[in-house]
Short mmCIF file of N, CA, C and O in Angstrom, two decimals:
data_model
loop_
_atom_site.label_atom_id
_atom_site.label_comp_id
_atom_site.label_asym_id
_atom_site.label_seq_id
_atom_site.Cartn_x
_atom_site.Cartn_y
_atom_site.Cartn_z
N MET A 1 0.84 -1.19 0.00
CA MET A 1 0.00 0.00 0.00
C MET A 1 0.89 1.25 0.00
O MET A 1 1.81 1.36 0.78
N THR A 2 0.60 2.19 -0.86
CA THR A 2 1.37 3.42 -0.96
C THR A 2 0.94 4.40 0.11
O THR A 2 -0.24 4.59 0.37
N ASN A 3 1.91 5.04 0.75
CA ASN A 3 1.63 6.06 1.74
C ASN A 3 1.46 7.38 0.99
O ASN A 3 2.44 7.95 0.52
N ASN A 4 0.23 7.87 0.90
CA ASN A 4 -0.05 9.09 0.13
C ASN A 4 0.67 10.31 0.70
O ASN A 4 1.13 11.15 -0.05
N LEU A 5 0.75 10.43 2.03
CA LEU A 5 1.42 11.57 2.64
C LEU A 5 2.90 11.56 2.28
O LEU A 5 3.46 12.58 1.88
N ALA A 6 3.53 10.42 2.39
CA ALA A 6 4.95 10.31 2.04
C ALA A 6 5.17 10.64 0.56
O ALA A 6 6.11 11.36 0.21
N THR A 7 4.31 10.15 -0.30
CA THR A 7 4.42 10.42 -1.74
C THR A 7 4.27 11.91 -2.02
O THR A 7 5.04 12.49 -2.78
N ARG A 8 3.28 12.55 -1.41
CA ARG A 8 3.08 13.99 -1.60
C ARG A 8 4.30 14.79 -1.11
O ARG A 8 4.75 15.71 -1.78
N ASN A 9 4.83 14.42 0.06
CA ASN A 9 5.99 15.14 0.59
C ASN A 9 7.21 14.95 -0.30
O ASN A 9 7.96 15.90 -0.55
N LYS A 10 7.40 13.74 -0.81
CA LYS A 10 8.52 13.46 -1.70
C LYS A 10 8.40 14.28 -2.99
O LYS A 10 9.35 14.92 -3.43
N GLU A 11 7.21 14.30 -3.58
CA GLU A 11 7.00 15.07 -4.81
C GLU A 11 7.17 16.56 -4.58
O GLU A 11 7.76 17.27 -5.41
N LEU A 12 6.69 17.06 -3.44
CA LEU A 12 6.85 18.48 -3.11
C LEU A 12 8.33 18.85 -3.00
O LEU A 12 8.77 19.86 -3.56
N LEU A 13 9.09 18.02 -2.32
CA LEU A 13 10.52 18.31 -2.18
C LEU A 13 11.24 18.23 -3.52
O LEU A 13 12.08 19.08 -3.82
N LEU A 14 10.93 17.25 -4.34
CA LEU A 14 11.58 17.14 -5.66
C LEU A 14 11.28 18.35 -6.53
O LEU A 14 12.18 18.90 -7.17
N ARG A 15 10.02 18.80 -6.56
CA ARG A 15 9.66 19.99 -7.33
C ARG A 15 10.39 21.23 -6.80
O ARG A 15 10.93 22.04 -7.56
N SER A 16 10.40 21.38 -5.48
CA SER A 16 11.02 22.54 -4.87
C SER A 16 12.54 22.53 -5.05
O SER A 16 13.14 23.58 -5.32
N LEU A 17 13.15 21.37 -4.92
CA LEU A 17 14.60 21.28 -5.15
C LEU A 17 14.95 21.61 -6.59
O LEU A 17 15.98 22.24 -6.84
N ALA A 18 14.12 21.19 -7.52
CA ALA A 18 14.37 21.52 -8.93
C ALA A 18 14.34 23.04 -9.12
O ALA A 18 15.20 23.61 -9.80
N GLU A 19 13.37 23.72 -8.51
CA GLU A 19 13.31 25.18 -8.60
C GLU A 19 14.52 25.83 -7.94
O GLU A 19 15.12 26.75 -8.47
N PHE A 20 14.87 25.32 -6.75
CA PHE A 20 16.00 25.87 -6.01
C PHE A 20 17.30 25.72 -6.80
O PHE A 20 18.08 26.67 -6.90
N THR A 21 17.52 24.55 -7.39
CA THR A 21 18.76 24.33 -8.14
C THR A 21 18.79 25.14 -9.43
O THR A 21 19.86 25.34 -10.00
N ASN A 22 17.65 25.62 -9.87
CA ASN A 22 17.61 26.51 -11.03
C ASN A 22 17.73 27.98 -10.63
O ASN A 22 17.49 28.87 -11.43
N GLY A 23 18.08 28.22 -9.35
CA GLY A 23 18.35 29.58 -8.91
C GLY A 23 17.21 30.29 -8.22
O GLY A 23 17.32 31.46 -7.86
N ASN A 24 16.07 29.62 -8.02
CA ASN A 24 14.93 30.26 -7.38
C ASN A 24 14.97 30.02 -5.87
O ASN A 24 14.30 29.13 -5.35
N ILE A 25 15.73 30.84 -5.17
CA ILE A 25 15.83 30.71 -3.71
C ILE A 25 14.51 31.10 -3.06
O ILE A 25 14.15 30.60 -2.00
N GLU A 26 13.74 31.94 -3.72
CA GLU A 26 12.45 32.40 -3.17
C GLU A 26 11.43 31.27 -3.02
O GLU A 26 10.45 31.42 -2.30
N VAL A 27 11.67 30.12 -3.66
CA VAL A 27 10.77 28.98 -3.49
C VAL A 27 10.71 28.57 -2.02
O VAL A 27 9.72 28.03 -1.56
N LEU A 28 11.77 28.90 -1.28
CA LEU A 28 11.80 28.56 0.14
C LEU A 28 10.72 29.30 0.94
O LEU A 28 10.27 28.83 1.97
N ARG A 29 10.28 30.47 0.45
CA ARG A 29 9.24 31.23 1.16
C ARG A 29 7.92 30.46 1.24
O ARG A 29 7.20 30.59 2.22
N THR A 30 7.62 29.69 0.21
CA THR A 30 6.37 28.92 0.23
C THR A 30 6.58 27.54 0.83
O THR A 30 5.62 26.88 1.21
N LEU A 31 7.82 27.11 0.93
CA LEU A 31 8.13 25.76 1.39
C LEU A 31 8.35 25.68 2.90
O LEU A 31 8.02 24.68 3.52
N LEU A 32 8.91 26.75 3.50
CA LEU A 32 9.26 26.73 4.91
C LEU A 32 8.19 27.39 5.78
O LEU A 32 7.66 28.45 5.42
N HIS A 33 7.90 26.79 6.91
CA HIS A 33 7.00 27.38 7.89
C HIS A 33 7.66 28.64 8.47
O HIS A 33 8.88 28.71 8.60
N GLU A 34 6.86 29.62 8.81
CA GLU A 34 7.37 30.87 9.38
C GLU A 34 8.26 30.61 10.60
O GLU A 34 9.28 31.27 10.78
N ASN A 35 7.88 29.64 11.43
CA ASN A 35 8.63 29.31 12.64
C ASN A 35 9.50 28.06 12.45
O ASN A 35 9.69 27.27 13.38
N PHE A 36 10.01 27.90 11.25
CA PHE A 36 10.88 26.80 10.87
C PHE A 36 11.99 26.60 11.91
O PHE A 36 12.61 27.58 12.37
N ILE A 37 12.24 25.34 12.28
CA ILE A 37 13.27 25.00 13.27
C ILE A 37 14.43 24.32 12.57
O ILE A 37 14.26 23.31 11.89
N GLU A 38 15.62 24.88 12.75
CA GLU A 38 16.86 24.35 12.17
C GLU A 38 17.66 23.67 13.27
O GLU A 38 17.91 24.28 14.31
N HIS A 39 18.05 22.42 13.05
CA HIS A 39 18.80 21.66 14.05
C HIS A 39 20.30 21.59 13.75
O HIS A 39 21.05 21.00 14.52
N SER A 40 20.75 22.14 12.64
CA SER A 40 22.17 22.08 12.26
C SER A 40 22.93 23.22 12.93
O SER A 40 22.51 24.38 12.86
N PRO A 41 24.07 22.91 13.56
CA PRO A 41 24.85 23.96 14.23
C PRO A 41 25.27 25.07 13.27
O PRO A 41 25.69 24.81 12.15
N GLY A 42 25.09 26.30 13.72
CA GLY A 42 25.51 27.45 12.92
C GLY A 42 24.47 27.95 11.94
O GLY A 42 24.61 29.04 11.38
N ASN A 43 23.42 27.19 11.70
CA ASN A 43 22.36 27.60 10.79
C ASN A 43 21.21 28.18 11.61
O ASN A 43 20.82 27.60 12.62
N PRO A 44 20.62 29.30 11.19
CA PRO A 44 19.57 29.92 11.98
C PRO A 44 18.19 29.27 11.77
O PRO A 44 17.90 28.73 10.71
N SER A 45 17.37 29.34 12.79
CA SER A 45 15.96 28.95 12.70
C SER A 45 15.16 30.15 12.23
O SER A 45 15.66 31.27 12.20
N GLY A 46 13.91 29.91 11.90
CA GLY A 46 13.03 30.97 11.39
C GLY A 46 13.16 31.06 9.87
O GLY A 46 14.27 31.04 9.34
N ARG A 47 12.03 31.14 9.18
CA ARG A 47 12.02 31.14 7.71
C ARG A 47 12.89 32.23 7.12
O ARG A 47 13.77 31.97 6.30
N ASP A 48 12.67 33.48 7.52
CA ASP A 48 13.40 34.59 6.89
C ASP A 48 14.90 34.52 7.16
O ASP A 48 15.71 34.73 6.25
N ALA A 49 15.27 34.21 8.39
CA ALA A 49 16.70 34.11 8.73
C ALA A 49 17.35 32.96 7.97
O ALA A 49 18.47 33.10 7.47
N PHE A 50 16.64 31.84 7.85
CA PHE A 50 17.21 30.69 7.14
C PHE A 50 17.36 30.99 5.65
O PHE A 50 18.36 30.62 5.04
N ILE A 51 16.38 31.66 5.06
CA ILE A 51 16.47 32.00 3.63
C ILE A 51 17.64 32.95 3.39
O ILE A 51 18.41 32.76 2.44
N GLU A 52 17.79 33.95 4.22
CA GLU A 52 18.91 34.89 4.07
C GLU A 52 20.25 34.15 4.22
O GLU A 52 21.17 34.35 3.43
N PHE A 53 20.33 33.27 5.20
CA PHE A 53 21.54 32.48 5.41
C PHE A 53 21.84 31.61 4.19
O PHE A 53 22.96 31.57 3.69
N THR A 54 20.83 30.95 3.68
CA THR A 54 20.99 30.05 2.52
C THR A 54 21.39 30.83 1.28
O THR A 54 22.24 30.38 0.51
N ALA A 55 20.80 31.99 1.06
CA ALA A 55 21.12 32.80 -0.12
C ALA A 55 22.59 33.21 -0.15
O ALA A 55 23.16 33.41 -1.23
N ASN A 56 23.20 33.30 1.02
CA ASN A 56 24.60 33.70 1.11
C ASN A 56 25.55 32.54 1.40
O ASN A 56 26.71 32.76 1.73
N SER A 57 25.05 31.33 1.30
CA SER A 57 25.87 30.15 1.60
C SER A 57 26.32 29.46 0.31
O SER A 57 25.78 29.73 -0.77
N PRO A 58 27.30 28.56 0.40
CA PRO A 58 27.79 27.85 -0.79
C PRO A 58 26.71 27.07 -1.54
O PRO A 58 26.78 26.93 -2.76
N VAL A 59 25.69 26.59 -0.85
CA VAL A 59 24.66 25.79 -1.52
C VAL A 59 23.93 26.60 -2.60
O VAL A 59 23.47 26.05 -3.60
N ALA A 60 23.84 27.91 -2.42
CA ALA A 60 23.12 28.75 -3.38
C ALA A 60 23.82 28.81 -4.74
O ALA A 60 23.17 29.03 -5.76
N LYS A 61 25.13 28.59 -4.75
CA LYS A 61 25.89 28.66 -6.00
C LYS A 61 26.32 27.28 -6.50
O LYS A 61 26.94 27.16 -7.55
N ALA A 62 26.01 26.25 -5.74
CA ALA A 62 26.46 24.90 -6.07
C ALA A 62 25.49 24.18 -7.00
O ALA A 62 24.32 24.54 -7.10
N ARG A 63 26.02 23.17 -7.67
CA ARG A 63 25.19 22.25 -8.44
C ARG A 63 24.81 21.11 -7.51
O ARG A 63 25.65 20.57 -6.80
N LEU A 64 23.53 20.77 -7.47
CA LEU A 64 23.05 19.69 -6.60
C LEU A 64 22.64 18.51 -7.47
O LEU A 64 21.75 18.64 -8.31
N GLU A 65 23.28 17.39 -7.26
CA GLU A 65 22.92 16.17 -7.97
C GLU A 65 22.19 15.26 -6.99
O GLU A 65 22.81 14.64 -6.12
N ILE A 66 20.87 15.20 -7.13
CA ILE A 66 20.04 14.40 -6.23
C ILE A 66 20.29 12.92 -6.54
O ILE A 66 20.15 12.48 -7.68
N LYS A 67 20.63 12.17 -5.51
CA LYS A 67 20.90 10.74 -5.66
C LYS A 67 19.71 9.89 -5.24
O LYS A 67 19.42 8.88 -5.84
N ARG A 68 19.03 10.31 -4.17
CA ARG A 68 17.85 9.56 -3.73
C ARG A 68 17.01 10.43 -2.79
O ARG A 68 17.53 11.31 -2.12
N VAL A 69 15.72 10.13 -2.79
CA VAL A 69 14.78 10.77 -1.88
C VAL A 69 13.96 9.65 -1.26
O VAL A 69 13.40 8.81 -1.97
N ILE A 70 13.91 9.64 0.07
CA ILE A 70 13.17 8.62 0.80
C ILE A 70 12.17 9.35 1.69
O ILE A 70 12.54 10.29 2.40
N ALA A 71 10.92 8.93 1.64
CA ALA A 71 9.89 9.61 2.44
C ALA A 71 9.10 8.59 3.26
O ALA A 71 8.84 7.47 2.81
N ASP A 72 8.75 9.02 4.46
CA ASP A 72 7.96 8.20 5.37
C ASP A 72 7.11 9.14 6.24
O ASP A 72 7.66 9.89 7.05
N ASP A 73 5.82 9.11 6.02
CA ASP A 73 4.91 9.98 6.76
C ASP A 73 5.34 11.44 6.66
O ASP A 73 5.41 11.97 5.58
N ASP A 74 5.65 12.06 7.82
CA ASP A 74 5.98 13.49 7.84
C ASP A 74 7.43 13.80 7.51
O ASP A 74 7.82 14.96 7.50
N TYR A 75 8.24 12.78 7.25
CA TYR A 75 9.66 12.99 7.03
C TYR A 75 10.06 12.64 5.61
O TYR A 75 9.57 11.67 5.04
N ALA A 76 10.99 13.43 5.07
CA ALA A 76 11.58 13.13 3.77
C ALA A 76 13.08 13.33 3.91
O ALA A 76 13.55 14.29 4.53
N VAL A 77 13.83 12.41 3.32
CA VAL A 77 15.28 12.43 3.38
C VAL A 77 15.80 12.58 1.96
O VAL A 77 15.38 11.85 1.06
N VAL A 78 16.70 13.53 1.77
CA VAL A 78 17.29 13.77 0.45
C VAL A 78 18.80 13.58 0.57
O VAL A 78 19.45 14.21 1.39
N HIS A 79 19.33 12.67 -0.25
CA HIS A 79 20.78 12.40 -0.31
C HIS A 79 21.27 12.97 -1.63
O HIS A 79 20.74 12.61 -2.69
N TYR A 80 22.25 13.87 -1.57
CA TYR A 80 22.70 14.50 -2.80
C TYR A 80 24.18 14.85 -2.76
O TYR A 80 24.81 14.87 -1.71
N HIS A 81 24.71 15.12 -3.95
CA HIS A 81 26.09 15.54 -4.13
C HIS A 81 26.05 17.04 -4.42
O HIS A 81 25.47 17.46 -5.41
N MET A 82 26.66 17.83 -3.54
CA MET A 82 26.71 19.28 -3.71
C MET A 82 28.09 19.63 -4.24
O MET A 82 29.10 19.35 -3.60
N ILE A 83 28.11 20.24 -5.43
CA ILE A 83 29.37 20.55 -6.08
C ILE A 83 29.46 22.07 -6.28
O ILE A 83 28.75 22.64 -7.10
N ALA A 84 30.33 22.69 -5.48
CA ALA A 84 30.54 24.13 -5.59
C ALA A 84 31.47 24.42 -6.77
O ALA A 84 32.26 23.55 -7.16
N PRO A 85 31.38 25.61 -7.34
CA PRO A 85 32.23 25.95 -8.50
C PRO A 85 33.73 25.76 -8.24
O PRO A 85 34.47 25.45 -9.15
N ASP A 86 34.17 25.92 -7.00
CA ASP A 86 35.60 25.82 -6.70
C ASP A 86 35.99 24.50 -6.01
O ASP A 86 37.06 24.39 -5.44
N ASP A 87 35.11 23.49 -6.06
CA ASP A 87 35.38 22.22 -5.39
C ASP A 87 34.87 21.07 -6.24
O ASP A 87 33.71 20.66 -6.13
N ALA A 88 35.72 20.53 -7.09
CA ALA A 88 35.31 19.49 -8.04
C ALA A 88 34.81 18.22 -7.37
O ALA A 88 33.91 17.56 -7.88
N ARG A 89 35.39 17.83 -6.22
CA ARG A 89 34.93 16.61 -5.54
C ARG A 89 33.60 16.82 -4.84
O ARG A 89 32.77 15.93 -4.79
N GLY A 90 33.42 17.97 -4.25
CA GLY A 90 32.15 18.31 -3.64
C GLY A 90 31.93 17.74 -2.26
O GLY A 90 32.85 17.27 -1.60
N ILE A 91 30.69 17.76 -1.87
CA ILE A 91 30.27 17.36 -0.52
C ILE A 91 29.07 16.44 -0.65
O ILE A 91 28.15 16.69 -1.43
N ALA A 92 29.08 15.37 0.14
CA ALA A 92 27.92 14.48 0.25
C ALA A 92 27.03 15.03 1.35
O ALA A 92 27.50 15.34 2.44
N VAL A 93 25.75 15.17 1.06
CA VAL A 93 24.81 15.75 2.01
C VAL A 93 23.59 14.85 2.15
O VAL A 93 23.08 14.32 1.16
N VAL A 94 23.13 14.70 3.39
CA VAL A 94 21.85 14.06 3.67
C VAL A 94 21.04 15.08 4.46
O VAL A 94 21.44 15.48 5.55
N ASP A 95 19.94 15.52 3.88
CA ASP A 95 19.01 16.42 4.56
C ASP A 95 17.82 15.63 5.03
O ASP A 95 17.29 14.79 4.28
N ILE A 96 17.38 15.90 6.25
CA ILE A 96 16.15 15.30 6.78
C ILE A 96 15.19 16.45 7.02
O ILE A 96 15.50 17.40 7.75
N TRP A 97 14.03 16.36 6.39
CA TRP A 97 13.03 17.42 6.47
C TRP A 97 11.77 16.87 7.14
O TRP A 97 11.32 15.79 6.78
N ARG A 98 11.20 17.60 8.08
CA ARG A 98 9.90 17.25 8.65
C ARG A 98 8.88 18.21 8.07
O ARG A 98 9.05 19.43 8.13
N LEU A 99 7.83 17.64 7.48
CA LEU A 99 6.80 18.44 6.85
C LEU A 99 5.47 18.25 7.58
O LEU A 99 5.12 17.13 7.97
N VAL A 100 4.74 19.34 7.75
CA VAL A 100 3.40 19.31 8.32
C VAL A 100 2.50 20.08 7.38
O VAL A 100 2.77 21.25 7.08
N ASP A 101 1.47 19.44 6.89
CA ASP A 101 0.52 20.06 5.96
C ASP A 101 1.21 20.69 4.76
O ASP A 101 0.89 21.81 4.34
N GLY A 102 2.22 20.00 4.22
CA GLY A 102 2.90 20.45 3.00
C GLY A 102 3.89 21.59 3.20
O GLY A 102 4.31 22.22 2.23
N VAL A 103 4.27 21.84 4.45
CA VAL A 103 5.22 22.90 4.76
C VAL A 103 6.34 22.32 5.63
O VAL A 103 6.06 21.57 6.58
N ILE A 104 7.58 22.68 5.34
CA ILE A 104 8.70 22.20 6.14
C ILE A 104 8.73 22.93 7.47
O ILE A 104 8.75 24.16 7.53
N THR A 105 8.74 22.13 8.55
CA THR A 105 8.77 22.70 9.89
C THR A 105 10.11 22.51 10.59
O THR A 105 10.44 23.27 11.49
N GLU A 106 10.87 21.46 10.19
CA GLU A 106 12.16 21.20 10.82
C GLU A 106 13.14 20.63 9.82
O GLU A 106 12.74 20.01 8.83
N HIS A 107 14.45 20.83 10.14
CA HIS A 107 15.52 20.34 9.26
C HIS A 107 16.72 19.88 10.08
O HIS A 107 17.13 20.52 11.03
N TRP A 108 17.28 18.74 9.66
CA TRP A 108 18.54 18.22 10.17
C TRP A 108 19.40 17.90 8.96
O TRP A 108 18.88 17.63 7.88
N ASP A 109 20.72 17.88 9.12
CA ASP A 109 21.55 17.43 8.01
C ASP A 109 22.83 16.78 8.49
O ASP A 109 23.23 16.92 9.64
N VAL A 110 23.43 16.02 7.59
CA VAL A 110 24.74 15.42 7.78
C VAL A 110 25.52 15.78 6.53
O VAL A 110 25.05 15.57 5.41
N VAL A 111 26.72 16.35 6.72
CA VAL A 111 27.51 16.85 5.61
C VAL A 111 28.91 16.24 5.70
O VAL A 111 29.51 16.23 6.78
N GLN A 112 29.40 15.73 4.55
CA GLN A 112 30.72 15.09 4.54
C GLN A 112 31.44 15.42 3.24
O GLN A 112 30.91 15.17 2.16
N PRO A 113 32.66 15.97 3.33
CA PRO A 113 33.43 16.19 2.10
C PRO A 113 33.67 14.85 1.38
O PRO A 113 33.92 13.84 2.03
N VAL A 114 33.60 14.87 0.07
CA VAL A 114 33.86 13.67 -0.72
C VAL A 114 35.38 13.49 -0.80
O VAL A 114 36.08 14.38 -1.29
N PRO A 115 35.89 12.35 -0.30
CA PRO A 115 37.33 12.14 -0.34
C PRO A 115 37.82 11.69 -1.72
O PRO A 115 37.01 11.46 -2.63
N ASP A 116 39.14 11.53 -1.85
CA ASP A 116 39.72 11.01 -3.09
C ASP A 116 39.14 9.64 -3.40
O ASP A 116 38.79 8.87 -2.49
N ASP A 117 39.04 9.31 -4.69
CA ASP A 117 38.47 8.04 -5.13
C ASP A 117 39.13 6.83 -4.47
O ASP A 117 38.45 5.85 -4.17
N ASP A 118 40.45 6.87 -4.25
CA ASP A 118 41.14 5.71 -3.68
C ASP A 118 40.74 5.45 -2.22
O ASP A 118 40.99 4.37 -1.69
N GLN A 119 40.09 6.40 -1.59
CA GLN A 119 39.63 6.22 -0.20
C GLN A 119 38.22 5.65 -0.12
O GLN A 119 37.77 5.27 0.95
N ILE A 120 37.53 5.61 -1.26
CA ILE A 120 36.15 5.11 -1.27
C ILE A 120 35.95 4.17 -2.46
O ILE A 120 35.33 4.54 -3.46
N PRO A 121 36.46 2.96 -2.36
CA PRO A 121 36.43 2.05 -3.51
C PRO A 121 35.01 1.73 -4.00
O PRO A 121 34.84 1.37 -5.17
N HIS A 122 34.01 1.90 -3.17
CA HIS A 122 32.63 1.61 -3.60
C HIS A 122 31.82 2.87 -3.88
O HIS A 122 30.62 2.80 -4.12
N GLY A 123 32.47 4.03 -3.83
CA GLY A 123 31.81 5.30 -4.13
C GLY A 123 31.00 5.85 -2.98
O GLY A 123 30.62 5.12 -2.07
N MET A 124 30.77 7.13 -3.02
CA MET A 124 29.99 7.81 -1.98
C MET A 124 28.48 7.75 -2.26
O MET A 124 27.69 7.94 -1.36
N PHE A 125 28.12 7.51 -3.49
CA PHE A 125 26.72 7.63 -3.86
C PHE A 125 26.20 6.36 -4.47
O PHE A 125 25.12 6.18 -4.83
#
């Protein structure tokens, strides 16, 4: 049986990520709850503060290669390769988003620089 909530959240994130990767940072205004909670150290909570932070962060200028999206009820997990213009190897990122009524209310992430190929014989992705 398909979980309709998980499917809707997954599709919402995929559509929004596509817009974001095409340079539309303003898509976050409709995606994030006003009282959005950020759990990552150094990143601000609150929709407006988070959008301003993101607009000035490396992710805004990076290419995002989505590898997988996994959704379960109110949570969606996005695993992607973030490649900044000045970093060919890039960073492996896992974002965990909690959505309520089609709006992101919370975010966690795990970020890891992609090492040299000889250090990861089975690949990062």
